[in-house]
PDB file of C-alpha atoms in Angstrom:
ATOM      1  CA  MET A   1      -0.001   0.009  -0.084  1.00  0.00           C
ATOM      2  CA  SER A   2       1.334   3.340  -0.857  1.00  0.00           C
ATOM      3  CA  HIS A   3       1.975   6.221   1.741  1.00  0.00           C
ATOM      4  CA  PRO A   4      -0.370   9.173   1.270  1.00  0.00           C
ATOM      5  CA  LEU A   5       2.430  11.703   0.957  1.00  0.00           C
ATOM      6  CA  THR A   6       4.165   9.765  -1.777  1.00  0.00           C
ATOM      7  CA  SER A   7       3.292   8.755  -5.283  1.00  0.00           C
ATOM      8  CA  THR A   8       1.711   5.256  -5.895  1.00  0.00           C
ATOM      9  CA  HIS A   9       4.451   4.721  -8.392  1.00  0.00           C
ATOM     10  CA  PRO A  10       8.037   3.467  -7.131  1.00  0.00           C
ATOM     11  CA  GLY A  11      10.640   6.250  -7.200  1.00  0.00           C
ATOM     12  CA  ARG A  12       7.876   9.127  -7.416  1.00  0.00           C
ATOM     13  CA  PRO A  13       7.210   9.805 -11.187  1.00  0.00           C
ATOM     14  CA  THR A  14       8.553  12.934 -12.820  1.00  0.00           C
ATOM     15  CA  GLY A  15       6.044  13.052 -15.603  1.00  0.00           C
ATOM     16  CA  PRO A  16       3.439  15.567 -16.059  1.00  0.00           C
ATOM     17  CA  HIS A  17       0.480  13.335 -15.403  1.00  0.00           C
ATOM     18  CA  SER A  18       0.663  12.418 -11.686  1.00  0.00           C
ATOM     19  CA  SER A  19      -2.731  13.378 -10.198  1.00  0.00           C
ATOM     20  CA  THR A  20      -1.458  12.559  -6.715  1.00  0.00           C
ATOM     21  CA  GLU A  21       0.996  15.318  -6.737  1.00  0.00           C
ATOM     22  CA  MET A  22       1.354  19.003  -7.547  1.00  0.00           C
ATOM     23  CA  PRO A  23       2.701  19.462 -11.074  1.00  0.00           C
ATOM     24  CA  GLU A  24       4.911  22.182  -9.890  1.00  0.00           C
ATOM     25  CA  GLN A  25       6.462  19.753  -7.369  1.00  0.00           C
ATOM     26  CA  ILE A  26       7.296  17.263 -10.075  1.00  0.00           C
ATOM     27  CA  LEU A  27       9.187  19.938 -12.018  1.00  0.00           C
ATOM     28  CA  VAL A  28      11.197  20.834  -9.064  1.00  0.00           C
ATOM     29  CA  ARG A  29      12.100  17.207  -8.358  1.00  0.00           C
ATOM     30  CA  GLU A  30      13.291  16.966 -11.926  1.00  0.00           C
ATOM     31  CA  PHE A  31      15.496  19.966 -11.208  1.00  0.00           C
ATOM     32  CA  HIS A  32      16.828  18.187  -7.890  1.00  0.00           C
ATOM     33  CA  ARG A  33      17.580  15.018  -9.852  1.00  0.00           C
ATOM     34  CA  THR A  34      19.150  16.748 -12.757  1.00  0.00           C
ATOM     35  CA  PHE A  35      21.431  18.813 -10.583  1.00  0.00           C
ATOM     36  CA  ASP A  36      22.155  16.329  -7.884  1.00  0.00           C
ATOM     37  CA  PHE A  37      20.148  17.650  -5.029  1.00  0.00           C
ATOM     38  CA  PRO A  38      18.675  15.357  -2.762  1.00  0.00           C
ATOM     39  CA  THR A  39      15.021  14.073  -2.952  1.00  0.00           C
ATOM     40  CA  ARG A  40      13.234  11.620  -0.686  1.00  0.00           C
ATOM     41  CA  SER A  41      10.059   9.551  -1.274  1.00  0.00           C
ATOM     42  CA  THR A  42       8.842   9.478   2.371  1.00  0.00           C
ATOM     43  CA  PRO A  43       8.740  12.153   5.062  1.00  0.00           C
ATOM     44  CA  THR A  44      12.220  12.262   6.665  1.00  0.00           C
ATOM     45  CA  LEU A  45      14.070  14.663   8.794  1.00  0.00           C
ATOM     46  CA  ILE A  46      17.000  15.991   7.056  1.00  0.00           C
ATOM     47  CA  PRO A  47      20.772  16.480   8.002  1.00  0.00           C
ATOM     48  CA  GLN A  48      21.698  19.785   9.506  1.00  0.00           C
ATOM     49  CA  GLN A  49      23.765  20.805   6.416  1.00  0.00           C
ATOM     50  CA  GLU A  50      20.912  20.362   4.123  1.00  0.00           C
ATOM     51  CA  GLN A  51      18.534  22.097   6.549  1.00  0.00           C
ATOM     52  CA  THR A  52      20.799  25.163   6.751  1.00  0.00           C
ATOM     53  CA  LEU A  53      21.121  25.364   3.027  1.00  0.00           C
ATOM     54  CA  ARG A  54      17.467  25.275   2.618  1.00  0.00           C
ATOM     55  CA  LEU A  55      16.759  27.883   5.205  1.00  0.00           C
ATOM     56  CA  ARG A  56      19.496  30.098   3.378  1.00  0.00           C
ATOM     57  CA  LEU A  57      17.941  29.773   0.130  1.00  0.00           C
ATOM     58  CA  ILE A  58      14.467  30.448   1.412  1.00  0.00           C
ATOM     59  CA  ASP A  59      15.787  33.546   3.138  1.00  0.00           C
ATOM     60  CA  GLU A  60      17.457  34.748   0.034  1.00  0.00           C
ATOM     61  CA  GLU A  61      14.369  34.377  -2.003  1.00  0.00           C
ATOM     62  CA  LEU A  62      12.146  36.135   0.473  1.00  0.00           C
ATOM     63  CA  THR A  63      14.570  39.047   0.567  1.00  0.00           C
ATOM     64  CA  GLU A  64      14.506  39.269  -3.204  1.00  0.00           C
ATOM     65  CA  LEU A  65      10.730  39.221  -2.990  1.00  0.00           C
ATOM     66  CA  LYS A  66      10.690  42.073  -0.538  1.00  0.00           C
ATOM     67  CA  GLU A  67      13.113  44.095  -2.690  1.00  0.00           C
ATOM     68  CA  ALA A  68      10.815  43.415  -5.793  1.00  0.00           C
ATOM     69  CA  MET A  69       7.670  44.489  -3.948  1.00  0.00           C
ATOM     70  CA  ALA A  70       9.410  47.707  -2.759  1.00  0.00           C
ATOM     71  CA  GLY A  71      10.370  48.313  -6.610  1.00  0.00           C
ATOM     72  CA  LEU A  72       6.693  48.005  -7.669  1.00  0.00           C
ATOM     73  CA  SER A  73       7.398  45.960 -10.794  1.00  0.00           C
ATOM     74  CA  LEU A  74       4.716  43.350 -11.325  1.00  0.00           C
ATOM     75  CA  HIS A  75       7.126  41.367 -13.445  1.00  0.00           C
ATOM     76  CA  ASP A  76       9.834  41.143 -10.732  1.00  0.00           C
ATOM     77  CA  ILE A  77       7.322  40.399  -8.168  1.00  0.00           C
ATOM     78  CA  ALA A  78       5.948  37.454 -10.240  1.00  0.00           C
ATOM     79  CA  LYS A  79       9.267  36.266 -10.782  1.00  0.00           C
ATOM     80  CA  GLU A  80      10.394  36.431  -7.112  1.00  0.00           C
ATOM     81  CA  LEU A  81       7.171  34.653  -5.989  1.00  0.00           C
ATOM     82  CA  GLY A  82       8.013  32.070  -8.427  1.00  0.00           C
ATOM     83  CA  ASP A  83      11.494  31.643  -7.169  1.00  0.00           C
ATOM     84  CA  LEU A  84      10.403  31.492  -3.551  1.00  0.00           C
ATOM     85  CA  LEU A  85       7.760  28.793  -4.304  1.00  0.00           C
ATOM     86  CA  TYR A  86      10.329  26.750  -6.325  1.00  0.00           C
ATOM     87  CA  VAL A  87      12.775  26.905  -3.360  1.00  0.00           C
ATOM     88  CA  VAL A  88      10.184  26.005  -0.825  1.00  0.00           C
ATOM     89  CA  LEU A  89       8.981  23.008  -3.083  1.00  0.00           C
ATOM     90  CA  GLY A  90      12.633  21.961  -3.278  1.00  0.00           C
ATOM     91  CA  THR A  91      12.709  21.919   0.547  1.00  0.00           C
ATOM     92  CA  ALA A  92       9.592  19.751   0.594  1.00  0.00           C
ATOM     93  CA  GLU A  93      11.327  17.451  -1.864  1.00  0.00           C
ATOM     94  CA  GLN A  94      14.342  17.172   0.425  1.00  0.00           C
ATOM     95  CA  TYR A  95      11.969  16.390   3.413  1.00  0.00           C
ATOM     96  CA  GLY A  96      10.157  13.822   1.308  1.00  0.00           C
ATOM     97  CA  PHE A  97       6.765  15.700   1.530  1.00  0.00           C
ATOM     98  CA  ASN A  98       4.103  15.532  -1.130  1.00  0.00           C
ATOM     99  CA  MET A  99       2.623  18.856  -0.878  1.00  0.00           C
ATOM    100  CA  LYS A 100      -0.654  18.260  -2.478  1.00  0.00           C
ATOM    101  CA  PRO A 101      -2.510  16.423   0.455  1.00  0.00           C
ATOM    102  CA  ILE A 102      -0.604  18.884   2.931  1.00  0.00           C
ATOM    103  CA  ILE A 103      -2.072  21.942   1.127  1.00  0.00           C
ATOM    104  CA  GLN A 104      -5.396  20.326   0.707  1.00  0.00           C
ATOM    105  CA  GLU A 105      -5.572  19.762   4.442  1.00  0.00           C
ATOM    106  CA  ILE A 106      -4.570  23.222   5.166  1.00  0.00           C
ATOM    107  CA  HIS A 107      -7.140  24.593   2.812  1.00  0.00           C
ATOM    108  CA  ARG A 108      -9.775  22.530   4.509  1.00  0.00           C
ATOM    109  CA  SER A 109      -8.779  23.923   7.866  1.00  0.00           C
ATOM    110  CA  ASN A 110      -8.685  27.464   6.537  1.00  0.00           C
ATOM    111  CA  MET A 111     -12.169  27.160   5.246  1.00  0.00           C
ATOM    112  CA  THR A 112     -13.503  26.460   8.579  1.00  0.00           C
ATOM    113  CA  LYS A 113     -12.704  30.071   9.529  1.00  0.00           C
ATOM    114  CA  GLN A 114     -15.987  31.106   8.060  1.00  0.00           C
ATOM    115  CA  GLY A 115     -17.994  32.660  10.815  1.00  0.00           C
ATOM    116  CA  GLY A 116     -15.085  34.484  12.209  1.00  0.00           C
ATOM    117  CA  TYR A 117     -14.179  38.118  11.643  1.00  0.00           C
ATOM    118  CA  LYS A 118     -11.529  40.445  10.177  1.00  0.00           C
ATOM    119  CA  ARG A 119      -9.454  42.686  12.585  1.00  0.00           C
ATOM    120  CA  ALA A 120      -8.771  46.299  11.689  1.00  0.00           C
ATOM    121  CA  ASP A 121      -5.103  45.056  10.657  1.00  0.00           C
ATOM    122  CA  GLY A 122      -6.551  42.457   8.176  1.00  0.00           C
ATOM    123  CA  LYS A 123      -5.953  39.398  10.172  1.00  0.00           C
ATOM    124  CA  TRP A 124      -8.993  36.912  10.094  1.00  0.00           C
ATOM    125  CA  ILE A 125      -9.974  35.844  13.710  1.00  0.00           C
ATOM    126  CA  LYS A 126     -10.956  32.150  13.876  1.00  0.00           C
ATOM    127  CA  PRO A 127     -14.375  31.223  15.069  1.00  0.00           C
ATOM    128  CA  ASN A 128     -15.075  28.568  17.732  1.00  0.00           C
ATOM    129  CA  THR A 129     -15.884  26.100  14.899  1.00  0.00           C
ATOM    130  CA  TYR A 130     -12.465  26.387  13.491  1.00  0.00           C
ATOM    131  CA  SER A 131     -10.970  23.039  12.815  1.00  0.00           C
ATOM    132  CA  LYS A 132      -6.980  22.936  13.103  1.00  0.00           C
ATOM    133  CA  ALA A 133      -5.198  21.317  10.223  1.00  0.00           C
ATOM    134  CA  ASP A 134      -4.341  17.756  11.099  1.00  0.00           C
ATOM    135  CA  LEU A 135      -1.239  16.568   9.349  1.00  0.00           C
ATOM    136  CA  THR A 136      -0.511  13.720  11.599  1.00  0.00           C
ATOM    137  CA  ARG A 137      -2.699  11.262   9.534  1.00  0.00           C
ATOM    138  CA  LEU A 138      -0.480  12.227   6.531  1.00  0.00           C
ATOM    139  CA  MET A 139       2.922  11.388   8.266  1.00  0.00           C
ATOM    140  CA  SER A 140       4.689   8.204   7.928  1.00  0.00           C
ATOM    141  CA  PRO A 141       4.095   5.956  11.172  1.00  0.00           C
ATOM    142  CA  GLU A 142       7.279   4.001  10.409  1.00  0.00           C
ATOM    143  CA  PRO A 143      10.084   5.362  12.606  1.00  0.00           C
ATOM    144  CA  GLU A 144      12.965   4.003  10.534  1.00  0.00           C
ATOM    145  CA  GLN A 145      12.025   6.473   7.878  1.00  0.00           C
ATOM    146  CA  SER A 146      13.396   9.175   9.998  1.00  0.00           C
ATOM    147  CA  VAL A 147      16.894  10.451  10.653  1.00  0.00           C
ATOM    148  CA  ASN A 148      18.436   9.796  13.988  1.00  0.00           C
ATOM    149  CA  PRO A 149      18.209  13.266  15.601  1.00  0.00           C
ATOM    150  CA  ALA A 150      21.805  12.840  16.704  1.00  0.00           C
ATOM    151  CA  SER A 151      23.038  12.599  13.218  1.00  0.00           C
ATOM    152  CA  LEU A 152      21.463  16.053  12.362  1.00  0.00           C
ATOM    153  CA  GLU A 153      24.137  17.927  14.203  1.00  0.00           C
TER     154      GLU A 153
END
């Protein structure tokens, strides 16, 4: 039986027709494989060196997005948004997350915010009927698929 965060195909397909994954994540996986960046097919804690790189890349792309927004160029904003998403999906690849069911669960949770209200600063306040996103059902129950925390230092 396949894991809900991974493809039903061994090795997670790179083709454009996998309905169990976001097509954008499949493209990023192709990049990772082409340029020898790690990809994992099951949720896994990653070594500290990989984590440090991923955080640095995300931080760099977020800084570039802030600069593009300050420059008021729609072209630059779109490009930097795309770069940030690309790097975030690359991080998901390294952790072995299939983001499609994760995004679907977060969307389900966000939609339960109906009945709340918007504060003056624009933040939406959750009603009592809010249902928190539950990703635990999407995580692998098999402990051998995780990295030993001692090896992450």
